Amino acid sequence: MVQEYQSPVRVYKHPFELIMAAYVRRFPKCPLIPVFVDSEMISENQSEDGSVLVTERRCTIDVDAPRLLKRIAGVDYLYFIQKNTLNRRERTLRIEVHNETFSNRVLVQECCNYTVSLTCPVDNHINPRSHLIQLLQGKEIIEYYLRELEEEGVTYIPRWTPPVVSGTGSTRLQLAPISAARAIPVNSAKDGLHSKDPACPTELVAGSPDDKLDADYIRRYLGDLTPLQESCLIRLRQWLQETHKGKIPKDQHVLRFLRARDFNLDKARELLCQSLTWRKQHQVDFLLDTWERPQVLHDYYTGGWHHHDRDGRPLYVLRLGQMDTKGLVRALGEEALLRQVLSINEEGLRRCEENTRVFGRPISCWTCLVDLEGLNMRHLWRPGIKALLRIIEVVEANYPETLGRLLILRAPRVFPVLWTLVSPLIDENTRKKFLVYAGNDYQGPGGLVDYINKEIIPDFLGGDCMCDIPEGGMVPKCLYRTAEELESEENRLLTDSIYKSASIFKGAPYEMLIEITEASSVITWDFDVCKGDVIFNIYHSKRAPQPARKDTLGAHGIASLGAVNAQLIDRSWVLGQDYSMVEKALPCREGESVQGSHITRWPGFYILQWRFHSSPACTASSLPRVDDVLASLQVPSHKCKIMYYTEVLASHDFRGSMTSLESCQSSFSQLSAATTSSNQSHASSISR
């Protein structure tokens, strides 16, 4: 089996002849490489004109293994044969290495080419290193001996010229100015011979600038990389150039996917390919130029860019506690919010490139500061949480390793509940970047000033810097999409619609049955009253209700109104005996949005009921209000309509965090307050 490795390209900013003079100084042994014990000359041959020099050496390498393992293997050292072919005329050096030890079991071959670069790019270069060759011609070692030559006064070595042949009148050739030299490790194969010929240096020079990378580029734009990481980046980029038909992403972008998969080349390639396909399908590359934010986002989305942190990373500030997440979802839909988040990430990538140029060092990620002051139960609105989870999935898959640090400030007691919901979808490496401060702990030692300069701390966090971010507030309900719009948009949303519609007839309430098998489970609900006024109740029964048959509906005194709701609570049941009320009846007017939760105290059957609510009749001595008259004309007197969503959460998902529910600002129902005083974990809330 053949395993092949491609090392990156190393650029030296020195003349070829000077590089060669530094290179030969590492033999017979180099004190800078402890494992390189020694080397002995086997042969040395030179062409008649002196232009080509071929040298063979046997190199002794100390085995980096425990003493016991060395004894088992029967060796203390490994021996490699190195063959160097120096062509002074063409100014090239070819280094070929193969193992002598264990060669009957495994064959290791490596090859490296030094050649002259006709162009020396500034923006795209990568450090090449291979396995044994790394020991014999690493750039750090070359630079060490270059400094040694300089200290000896050797700063220039003339290029080789053909010898003058007497009697022919030949003269020395006029040569071009000295160019820089670069090392080009071409192939290195393990467990077999090379599977393909070494790459041609001429092709590399003639290629695009992206084919020629050096250490300066890495330090300037990519940061510290190990030899393996450098090799993974080069191989993945070359694979993209050979197979990908679209726009090739920048090295910084490719590197993020490698880091996200711990430089597992196959996993990173799969993730990157999926992301590139997604970007093309959704035209993400053009998002910043084509997408116009709706006015609702300008007015009520409480986030924006704000200077940079102490490391030069762009700083994004999000006042989540002041944001009406439910209102934004209801007014815009999930797709618009997803585009907003994508535009933030695209802008973040652009700002990272700008800061890299400004600060002169690689900046590949940004810092996010999240202020949770004001966070309460309305932010735990389940449809909004589901939208948030989907957005997190999209961001994690397509923008890995873009978040450098997340500072969460003024986290209230309800925060553990939110964290329980969203943390499973966040990558482990990303979770390690989260720093959470409760209350005003962020103002002391180890707080915000450790990461952000004091002069740019926003004013709402006690700083002196004005932060140009909308203050948020509740999105007016007049901007909400109607029930018809929600229904018609179901197929266009990124997720399936989770709302259902229901009609409530006069004399025929709409009821929903929920079976609870484990006490302390959480029933959550969210509904909007689209037409008419309703009363909302929650009941509990130990036995399963039996819906009335269609032929018995007349017994309820319902007029023929078309489709009517099947009754779950039988007329013969006695309240307090056959079933009980677990939440106080809540009257809800048209246009109101209601959300809440109930912590079940007993297993059994819970019934959520919405029933028709008639407005109080006007007395003879009082005139009807204009609003009531108009409402009576617009809403049929026998029918109401709601859009609702319910969900049951298992008790183990919230065990240990339920007491934090009482710290929220949402109002608790009177009944819940009376029945749960002895047990804080049995909290119920209804908020509008």
XYZ file of C-alpha atoms in Angstrom:
688
model
C 0.000 0.000 0.000
C 1.297 3.439 -0.934
C 0.699 6.449 1.275
C 1.691 9.777 -0.204
C 2.165 13.100 1.530
C 2.490 16.500 -0.083
C 4.464 19.089 1.864
C 3.924 22.820 1.446
C 6.239 25.205 -0.398
C 8.927 27.100 1.508
C 10.198 30.438 0.206
C 13.632 31.790 1.088
C 14.366 35.450 0.492
C 18.037 34.813 -0.308
C 20.067 33.947 -3.432
C 20.247 30.293 -4.375
C 24.039 30.086 -4.023
C 23.932 31.491 -0.491
C 21.229 29.007 0.486
C 23.389 26.125 -0.800
C 26.388 27.377 1.198
C 24.247 27.400 4.354
C 22.762 24.001 3.551
C 26.075 22.079 3.400
C 27.092 23.413 6.822
C 24.699 21.072 8.593
C 26.841 18.066 7.693
C 28.244 15.797 8.986
C 26.019 16.578 11.979
C 24.062 19.501 13.273
C 23.974 20.469 16.976
C 20.616 22.139 16.409
C 19.032 18.762 15.599
C 19.645 16.410 18.560
C 18.098 13.363 16.850
C 20.416 13.814 13.835
C 23.325 11.893 15.346
C 25.805 11.814 12.474
C 26.334 11.293 8.751
C 29.117 9.777 6.650
C 29.985 10.389 3.020
C 29.405 7.337 0.803
C 30.249 8.856 -2.567
C 30.728 12.176 -4.317
C 30.787 12.642 -8.093
C 31.046 15.809 -10.162
C 30.559 16.385 -13.875
C 33.514 17.413 -16.039
C 32.469 21.057 -16.208
C 31.653 21.146 -12.482
C 28.028 22.084 -13.036
C 26.530 18.952 -11.451
C 27.559 17.526 -8.081
C 26.043 14.245 -6.829
C 26.595 13.356 -3.162
C 25.467 10.302 -1.191
C 25.477 10.163 2.624
C 24.389 7.645 5.252
C 22.497 9.542 7.974
C 22.113 8.230 11.522
C 18.889 9.166 13.307
C 18.194 8.522 16.985
C 14.982 6.543 17.468
C 12.477 8.525 19.525
C 11.182 5.541 21.486
C 11.478 3.990 24.981
C 14.592 1.956 25.680
C 12.589 -1.260 26.040
C 10.992 -0.784 22.640
C 14.407 -0.212 21.076
C 15.598 -3.512 22.499
C 12.540 -5.329 21.202
C 13.096 -3.838 17.740
C 16.787 -4.646 17.970
C 17.951 -1.173 16.938
C 19.227 1.938 18.661
C 19.392 4.076 15.538
C 17.711 4.329 12.163
C 19.851 4.696 9.028
C 18.770 6.604 5.945
C 20.495 7.111 2.620
C 20.423 10.646 1.272
C 21.294 11.463 -2.338
C 21.744 15.128 -3.270
C 21.971 16.287 -6.888
C 23.147 19.896 -7.152
C 22.860 21.429 -10.642
C 24.735 24.718 -10.514
C 23.945 25.557 -14.127
C 20.175 25.338 -13.683
C 20.422 26.355 -10.033
C 18.505 23.385 -8.615
C 19.059 20.919 -5.789
C 17.225 17.616 -5.664
C 17.257 15.714 -2.371
C 16.188 12.058 -2.354
C 16.009 10.050 0.871
C 15.111 6.413 1.537
C 15.395 4.201 4.600
C 18.083 1.566 4.973
C 16.807 0.210 8.297
C 13.758 -2.104 7.978
C 13.851 -1.655 4.195
C 12.832 -5.306 3.724
C 9.568 -4.549 5.565
C 8.680 -1.000 4.708
C 10.090 1.462 2.195
C 10.046 5.158 2.982
C 10.951 7.556 0.179
C 11.038 11.316 0.318
C 11.939 13.929 -2.228
C 12.603 17.664 -2.065
C 13.509 20.143 -4.801
C 15.213 23.498 -4.395
C 14.756 25.753 -7.390
C 14.763 29.441 -8.217
C 11.511 31.385 -7.978
C 10.976 33.834 -10.811
C 8.258 35.521 -8.795
C 8.301 35.835 -5.030
C 4.708 36.505 -3.902
C 3.995 38.374 -0.716
C 0.444 37.293 -0.041
C 0.344 33.519 -0.573
C 2.923 31.131 0.832
C 3.126 28.129 3.130
C 5.943 26.434 5.065
C 6.978 23.056 3.665
C 8.216 20.315 5.901
C 8.390 16.580 5.506
C 9.537 13.843 7.821
C 13.266 13.155 7.540
C 13.850 16.069 5.168
C 12.460 18.333 7.839
C 15.544 17.439 9.861
C 17.957 17.969 6.999
C 16.777 21.204 5.413
C 14.280 22.902 7.776
C 14.093 26.621 7.218
C 14.999 27.471 10.804
C 18.273 25.581 10.375
C 18.999 27.276 7.045
C 18.423 30.680 8.598
C 20.739 29.806 11.497
C 23.617 29.064 9.128
C 22.786 32.101 6.988
C 23.314 34.241 10.077
C 26.533 32.377 10.761
C 27.759 33.141 7.222
C 26.806 36.762 7.650
C 28.790 36.967 10.881
C 31.761 35.622 8.951
C 31.299 38.333 6.351
C 29.879 36.059 3.645
C 26.817 37.799 2.224
C 27.206 37.048 -1.481
C 28.362 34.049 -3.514
C 28.675 34.478 -7.315
C 26.685 32.256 -9.609
C 28.375 29.366 -11.362
C 29.624 30.078 -14.877
C 30.980 27.634 -17.495
C 34.749 27.340 -17.532
C 36.547 29.151 -20.348
C 37.944 26.675 -22.864
C 41.339 27.795 -24.082
C 41.684 28.466 -27.805
C 37.993 28.718 -28.507
C 37.576 32.376 -27.734
C 34.690 31.597 -25.471
C 33.751 34.200 -22.922
C 31.836 34.042 -19.722
C 28.093 34.256 -20.053
C 26.256 37.402 -18.970
C 23.805 36.176 -16.376
C 20.572 37.632 -15.060
C 20.386 39.264 -11.629
C 20.294 36.977 -8.645
C 16.817 35.693 -7.709
C 15.502 34.273 -4.490
C 15.552 30.518 -3.968
C 12.830 28.346 -2.649
C 12.578 24.790 -1.365
C 9.937 22.684 -3.034
C 9.353 19.333 -1.330
C 7.440 17.507 -4.027
C 6.478 14.032 -2.899
C 7.042 11.800 0.063
C 5.682 8.288 0.151
C 5.531 5.642 2.854
C 5.119 1.891 2.567
C 6.049 1.884 -1.120
C 7.493 3.749 -4.065
C 6.316 7.112 -5.390
C 2.954 6.826 -7.110
C 3.694 9.735 -9.453
C 6.607 11.739 -10.709
C 7.742 14.824 -8.827
C 6.063 18.038 -9.831
C 7.901 20.177 -12.341
C 9.372 23.373 -10.818
C 8.619 25.250 -14.031
C 4.930 24.472 -13.675
C 4.934 25.731 -10.112
C 6.534 28.994 -11.124
C 4.139 29.469 -13.999
C 1.103 28.711 -11.874
C -1.118 31.080 -10.005
C 0.292 32.958 -6.989
C -1.794 30.658 -4.763
C 0.595 27.831 -5.666
C 3.547 29.575 -4.042
C 3.393 29.973 -0.273
C 6.012 30.797 2.303
C 6.519 31.267 6.031
C 6.034 35.031 5.929
C 2.530 34.549 4.596
C 1.710 32.035 7.335
C 2.934 34.303 10.112
C 1.176 37.293 8.592
C -2.162 35.798 7.618
C -2.648 32.292 9.044
C -0.825 32.082 12.377
C 1.297 29.307 13.837
C 0.865 25.960 12.121
C 2.564 22.656 12.768
C 4.106 20.774 9.823
C 1.115 18.412 9.734
C -1.341 21.321 9.731
C 0.558 23.031 6.924
C 0.493 19.846 4.885
C -3.256 19.372 5.450
C -3.960 22.906 4.292
C -1.903 22.508 1.102
C -3.444 19.145 0.238
C -6.998 20.317 0.817
C -6.464 23.457 -1.229
C -4.896 21.505 -4.083
C -7.815 19.092 -4.019
C -10.224 22.027 -4.318
C -8.285 23.461 -7.240
C -8.460 20.138 -9.044
C -12.079 19.223 -8.353
C -14.102 22.276 -7.324
C -15.682 24.139 -10.237
C -16.823 27.186 -8.292
C -15.009 29.925 -6.444
C -12.065 28.610 -4.423
C -12.273 29.847 -0.822
C -9.379 31.681 0.763
C -6.795 29.860 2.839
C -8.169 31.396 6.031
C -11.613 29.956 5.265
C -10.252 26.494 4.449
C -8.183 26.562 7.631
C -11.302 27.155 9.749
C -12.822 23.899 8.534
C -9.595 22.013 9.198
C -9.446 23.391 12.735
C -13.111 22.527 13.291
C -12.303 18.882 12.543
C -8.944 18.804 14.356
C -7.145 18.650 10.988
C -8.781 15.387 10.004
C -8.485 15.888 6.261
C -11.388 13.658 5.203
C -13.833 15.103 7.738
C -12.804 18.678 6.980
C -13.140 18.092 3.241
C -16.637 16.660 3.664
C -17.764 19.557 5.839
C -16.233 22.137 3.497
C -17.798 20.598 0.382
C -21.231 20.611 1.988
C -20.760 24.248 2.963
C -19.601 25.286 -0.510
C -22.665 23.626 -2.017
C -24.894 25.391 0.509
C -23.292 28.758 -0.238
C -23.852 28.301 -3.948
C -27.473 27.199 -3.556
C -28.350 30.174 -1.350
C -26.083 32.720 -3.088
C -24.408 33.534 0.211
C -21.363 35.066 -1.496
C -23.604 37.913 -2.711
C -25.619 38.310 0.478
C -23.973 41.520 1.695
C -24.527 43.191 -1.689
C -28.061 42.013 -2.410
C -29.954 41.656 0.866
C -31.734 44.669 2.288
C -32.701 44.415 5.930
C -36.385 45.004 6.674
C -37.169 48.111 8.675
C -38.295 45.952 11.598
C -34.719 44.714 11.998
C -33.338 48.246 11.853
C -35.707 49.259 14.641
C -35.917 46.216 16.914
C -32.874 43.971 16.332
C -30.621 44.879 19.255
C -27.211 43.955 17.860
C -24.338 45.598 16.011
C -20.574 45.856 15.516
C -18.649 47.909 18.060
C -14.872 48.512 17.674
C -12.636 45.524 18.579
C -11.357 43.652 21.622
C -7.853 43.716 23.098
C -6.669 41.073 20.614
C -7.833 43.102 17.613
C -10.818 40.865 16.957
C -13.979 42.574 15.688
C -16.466 42.981 18.538
C -20.164 42.265 18.070
C -22.571 43.402 20.793
C -25.986 41.767 21.223
C -28.486 43.004 23.818
C -30.517 39.817 23.815
C -32.387 40.683 26.997
C -33.851 43.778 25.317
C -34.902 41.932 22.153
C -38.468 40.814 21.477
C -37.585 37.486 19.905
C -41.176 36.378 19.596
C -42.188 39.637 17.954
C -39.365 39.387 15.415
C -40.243 35.810 14.513
C -43.945 36.647 14.228
C -43.301 39.776 12.170
C -40.529 38.505 9.877
C -40.463 34.734 9.924
C -37.528 32.429 10.408
C -36.070 32.932 6.939
C -35.519 36.672 7.403
C -33.915 36.135 10.813
C -31.625 33.487 9.346
C -30.538 35.902 6.620
C -29.870 38.519 9.283
C -27.585 36.126 11.159
C -25.847 35.057 7.948
C -25.212 38.680 7.006
C -23.651 39.223 10.449
C -21.309 36.287 9.898
C -20.378 37.439 6.391
C -19.687 40.924 7.720
C -17.591 39.369 10.478
C -15.415 37.570 7.932
C -14.886 40.826 6.059
C -13.959 42.680 9.251
C -11.475 39.957 10.190
C -9.678 40.502 6.870
C -9.626 44.255 7.461
C -8.264 43.876 10.998
C -5.624 41.448 9.735
C -4.328 44.179 7.434
C -4.617 46.881 10.099
C -2.916 45.008 12.963
C -0.375 43.134 10.854
C -1.177 39.723 12.326
C -3.694 36.983 11.525
C -7.177 37.661 12.915
C -9.549 34.895 11.874
C -12.396 35.212 14.385
C -14.380 37.757 16.330
C -15.620 38.319 19.868
C -19.298 38.459 20.740
C -20.601 40.254 23.825
C -24.133 39.262 24.856
C -25.983 41.331 27.465
C -28.783 39.307 29.073
C -30.271 42.008 31.284
C -34.037 41.683 30.899
C -33.975 38.012 29.835
C -37.144 36.299 31.028
C -39.697 33.668 30.128
C -40.842 35.423 26.970
C -37.403 34.664 25.519
C -38.049 30.968 26.175
C -40.939 31.031 23.719
C -40.657 27.583 22.206
C -41.160 28.444 18.505
C -38.469 31.075 18.903
C -36.163 28.539 20.554
C -36.731 26.140 17.657
C -35.856 28.887 15.190
C -32.733 29.663 17.239
C -31.673 26.021 17.233
C -32.005 25.823 13.449
C -29.961 29.005 13.033
C -27.270 27.582 15.333
C -27.146 24.436 13.194
C -26.651 26.454 10.004
C -23.960 28.655 11.548
C -22.072 25.738 13.110
C -22.021 23.909 9.769
C -20.932 26.844 7.605
C -18.989 29.240 9.842
C -16.836 27.002 12.058
C -14.092 28.528 14.181
C -15.262 32.089 13.537
C -16.180 32.787 17.157
C -13.101 33.541 19.194
C -14.794 34.355 22.488
C -18.362 34.772 23.762
C -18.817 37.040 26.781
C -22.227 36.587 28.435
C -22.971 39.396 30.892
C -25.667 39.908 33.527
C -27.007 36.376 33.177
C -30.242 36.000 35.211
C -31.377 32.868 36.989
C -33.459 31.857 33.988
C -30.305 31.521 31.873
C -29.640 27.837 32.800
C -32.969 26.928 31.192
C -32.008 28.625 27.931
C -28.557 27.070 28.073
C -30.053 23.607 28.575
C -32.005 24.056 25.358
C -29.307 25.389 23.042
C -26.046 23.888 24.337
C -26.477 20.380 22.805
C -26.226 21.873 19.306
C -23.092 23.888 20.011
C -19.753 22.279 19.192
C -17.602 21.354 22.184
C -14.732 23.545 20.968
C -17.152 26.481 20.715
C -18.588 25.912 24.200
C -15.092 26.241 25.665
C -15.027 29.844 24.424
C -18.064 30.876 26.518
C -17.526 33.073 29.583
C -20.634 33.692 31.696
C -20.942 36.485 34.294
C -23.961 36.701 36.583
C -25.132 40.008 38.002
C -22.431 42.674 38.032
C -19.515 40.257 38.430
C -18.199 41.375 35.054
C -17.037 44.701 36.520
C -14.439 43.251 38.877
C -11.050 41.566 38.379
C -11.090 38.958 35.636
C -14.103 40.672 34.105
C -14.823 42.616 30.965
C -11.749 44.863 31.102
C -9.511 41.812 30.650
C -10.898 41.371 27.136
C -12.083 44.842 26.069
C -10.322 48.167 26.480
C -12.001 50.277 29.122
C -12.531 53.236 26.801
C -14.785 51.242 24.444
C -17.005 49.552 27.057
C -20.599 50.450 26.034
C -22.483 53.005 28.063
C -25.264 50.564 29.014
C -22.617 48.407 30.719
C -21.243 51.284 32.758
C -18.665 52.477 30.224
C -18.196 55.855 28.575
C -18.485 54.747 24.936
C -21.744 55.340 23.107
C -22.908 52.152 21.403
C -24.992 52.740 18.289
C -27.304 49.767 18.731
C -31.137 49.882 18.704
C -32.642 49.721 22.180
C -35.183 47.166 21.043
C -38.506 46.949 22.800
C -41.675 45.084 21.937
C -42.478 44.716 18.250
C -45.958 46.187 17.664
C -48.523 43.478 17.030
C -49.757 45.402 14.018
C -46.525 44.279 12.307
C -47.216 40.590 12.963
C -48.072 38.412 10.018
C -51.656 37.247 9.956
C -52.785 33.669 10.403
C -53.380 33.432 6.657
C -49.852 34.630 5.935
C -48.423 32.095 8.357
C -50.353 29.279 6.728
C -49.432 30.317 3.179
C -45.753 30.593 4.157
C -45.560 27.125 5.628
C -43.876 25.595 2.585
C -41.403 28.450 2.185
C -39.958 28.476 5.694
C -36.706 26.710 6.434
C -38.524 24.615 9.020
C -41.998 23.141 8.957
C -44.751 25.263 10.417
C -45.303 24.377 14.066
C -48.508 26.364 14.478
C -51.977 24.939 14.080
C -55.191 26.833 13.603
C -58.456 26.143 15.391
C -61.946 27.568 15.269
C -63.955 27.998 18.465
C -67.724 28.026 18.181
C -70.211 29.459 20.546
C -71.206 26.561 22.768
C -68.508 24.267 21.377
C -65.059 24.913 22.886
C -61.876 23.661 21.267
C -60.117 21.121 23.485
C -56.749 19.396 23.215
C -55.820 16.238 25.143
C -52.283 15.693 26.497
C -51.312 12.498 28.296
C -48.612 12.880 30.975
C -46.845 9.742 32.205
C -44.267 11.392 34.464
C -44.969 14.015 37.098
C -43.026 17.284 36.839
C -43.212 17.236 33.060
C -43.658 20.697 31.564
C -46.587 21.603 29.332
C -45.808 24.730 27.303
C -48.171 26.685 25.073
C -48.245 29.711 22.867
C -51.307 30.996 21.045
C -52.600 34.100 19.327
C -56.232 35.112 19.353
C -56.842 35.967 15.710
C -60.604 36.577 15.853
C -63.002 37.104 18.729
C -62.438 36.754 22.481
C -61.721 33.436 24.214
C -61.235 31.985 27.693
C -58.322 29.627 28.236
C -58.475 26.800 30.819
C -56.353 23.797 31.781
C -57.973 20.746 33.415
C -56.670 17.455 34.785
C -58.364 14.071 34.800
C -57.201 10.691 36.039
C -59.186 8.858 33.387
C -59.035 9.246 29.650
C -61.865 11.400 28.272
C -63.917 9.921 25.464
C -64.747 12.354 22.618
C -68.437 12.637 21.894
C -69.723 10.889 18.773
C -70.882 12.974 15.870
C -74.480 11.842 16.291
C -74.550 13.126 19.851
C -73.308 16.628 19.108
C -76.873 17.867 19.070
C -77.124 17.145 22.766
C -74.835 20.103 23.407
C -77.259 22.488 21.837
C -74.960 23.436 18.959
C -76.555 24.912 15.885
C -75.606 23.507 12.508
C -72.445 25.470 11.812
C -70.550 22.990 9.668
C -67.543 21.282 11.270
C -67.661 21.562 15.052
C -65.244 20.512 17.797
C -65.549 17.155 19.491
C -65.976 17.581 23.262
C -63.472 15.834 25.556
C -65.066 16.802 28.869
C -68.330 14.934 29.150
C -71.377 16.927 30.308
C -71.934 14.394 33.049
C -68.546 15.059 34.640
C -68.463 16.976 37.902
C -65.719 19.560 38.413
C -63.667 18.661 41.470
C -64.751 15.036 41.274
C -64.193 13.711 37.751
C -61.752 16.418 36.734
C -60.090 19.458 38.253
C -58.928 22.888 37.133
C -55.153 23.353 37.388
C -54.938 26.907 36.059
C -57.278 29.783 36.706
C -59.433 30.681 33.712
C -57.702 33.332 31.623
C -59.796 35.669 29.427
C -57.990 36.639 26.210
C -59.077 39.384 23.853
C -58.692 39.481 20.103
C -55.145 40.338 19.007
C -53.489 39.124 22.200
C -50.550 36.721 22.242
C -50.379 34.360 25.207
C -47.569 32.046 26.227
C -46.930 30.060 29.360
C -46.039 26.768 30.960
C -47.427 24.424 33.577
C -45.379 22.018 35.693
C -47.523 18.930 36.120
C -47.955 17.635 39.648
C -49.596 14.333 38.743
C -49.585 11.910 35.834
C -52.797 11.504 33.920
C -54.659 13.435 31.245
C -54.493 17.204 30.841
C -56.997 19.100 28.730
C -56.208 22.504 27.231
C -59.487 24.282 26.505
C -60.335 27.430 24.569
C -63.980 28.460 24.717
C -65.982 31.282 23.239
C -66.160 34.418 25.362
C -69.052 36.824 24.786
C -68.634 40.536 25.512
C -70.819 41.816 28.350
C -74.226 42.891 27.063
C -74.876 46.612 26.946
C -77.457 47.920 29.352
C -80.405 49.980 28.157
C -79.097 53.059 29.915
C -75.653 52.911 28.244
C -74.729 53.365 24.644
C -72.464 50.782 22.975
C -68.858 51.797 22.317
C -67.856 52.443 18.706
C -65.122 49.771 18.975
C -67.676 47.203 20.136
C -69.992 48.036 17.255
C -67.161 47.722 14.725
C -65.991 44.471 16.321
C -69.483 43.030 16.083
C -69.540 43.842 12.391
C -66.125 42.301 11.674
C -66.243 39.145 13.822
C -69.037 36.593 13.539
C -70.848 36.370 16.843
C -70.663 32.582 16.888
C -67.012 31.904 16.001
C -63.463 32.720 17.158
C -60.127 31.662 15.697
C -56.720 30.978 17.270
C -53.242 29.960 16.099
C -51.629 27.734 18.731
C -48.552 25.682 19.507
C -48.002 23.264 22.410
C -45.158 21.058 23.530
C -44.408 18.710 26.430
C -40.911 18.840 27.909
C -39.581 15.899 29.894
C -38.840 16.642 33.522
C -35.213 15.483 33.283
C -34.478 18.210 30.716
C -35.103 20.855 33.345
C -34.350 19.090 36.606
C -32.125 21.328 38.674
C -33.035 24.445 36.702
C -36.754 24.828 37.316
C -36.328 27.071 40.347
C -34.789 29.652 38.028
C -38.168 30.048 36.350
C -39.396 32.150 39.242
C -36.712 34.753 38.647
C -38.290 35.794 35.345
C -40.429 38.873 34.909
C -43.380 37.047 33.364
C -46.467 37.063 35.544
C -47.431 33.890 37.408
C -51.056 32.888 37.537
C -52.774 33.322 40.901
C -53.692 29.676 41.068
C -50.114 28.576 40.451
C -48.825 30.942 43.104
C -51.249 29.463 45.615
C -50.643 25.824 44.790
C -46.870 25.863 44.405
C -45.774 27.868 47.413
C -44.607 24.707 49.142
C -42.594 23.507 46.169
C -40.764 26.038 44.037
C -40.082 23.535 41.301
C -43.824 23.316 40.529
C -43.985 26.714 38.852
C -46.498 27.774 36.244
C -46.497 30.962 34.253
C -48.840 32.662 31.853
C -47.608 35.778 30.107
C -49.045 37.912 27.380
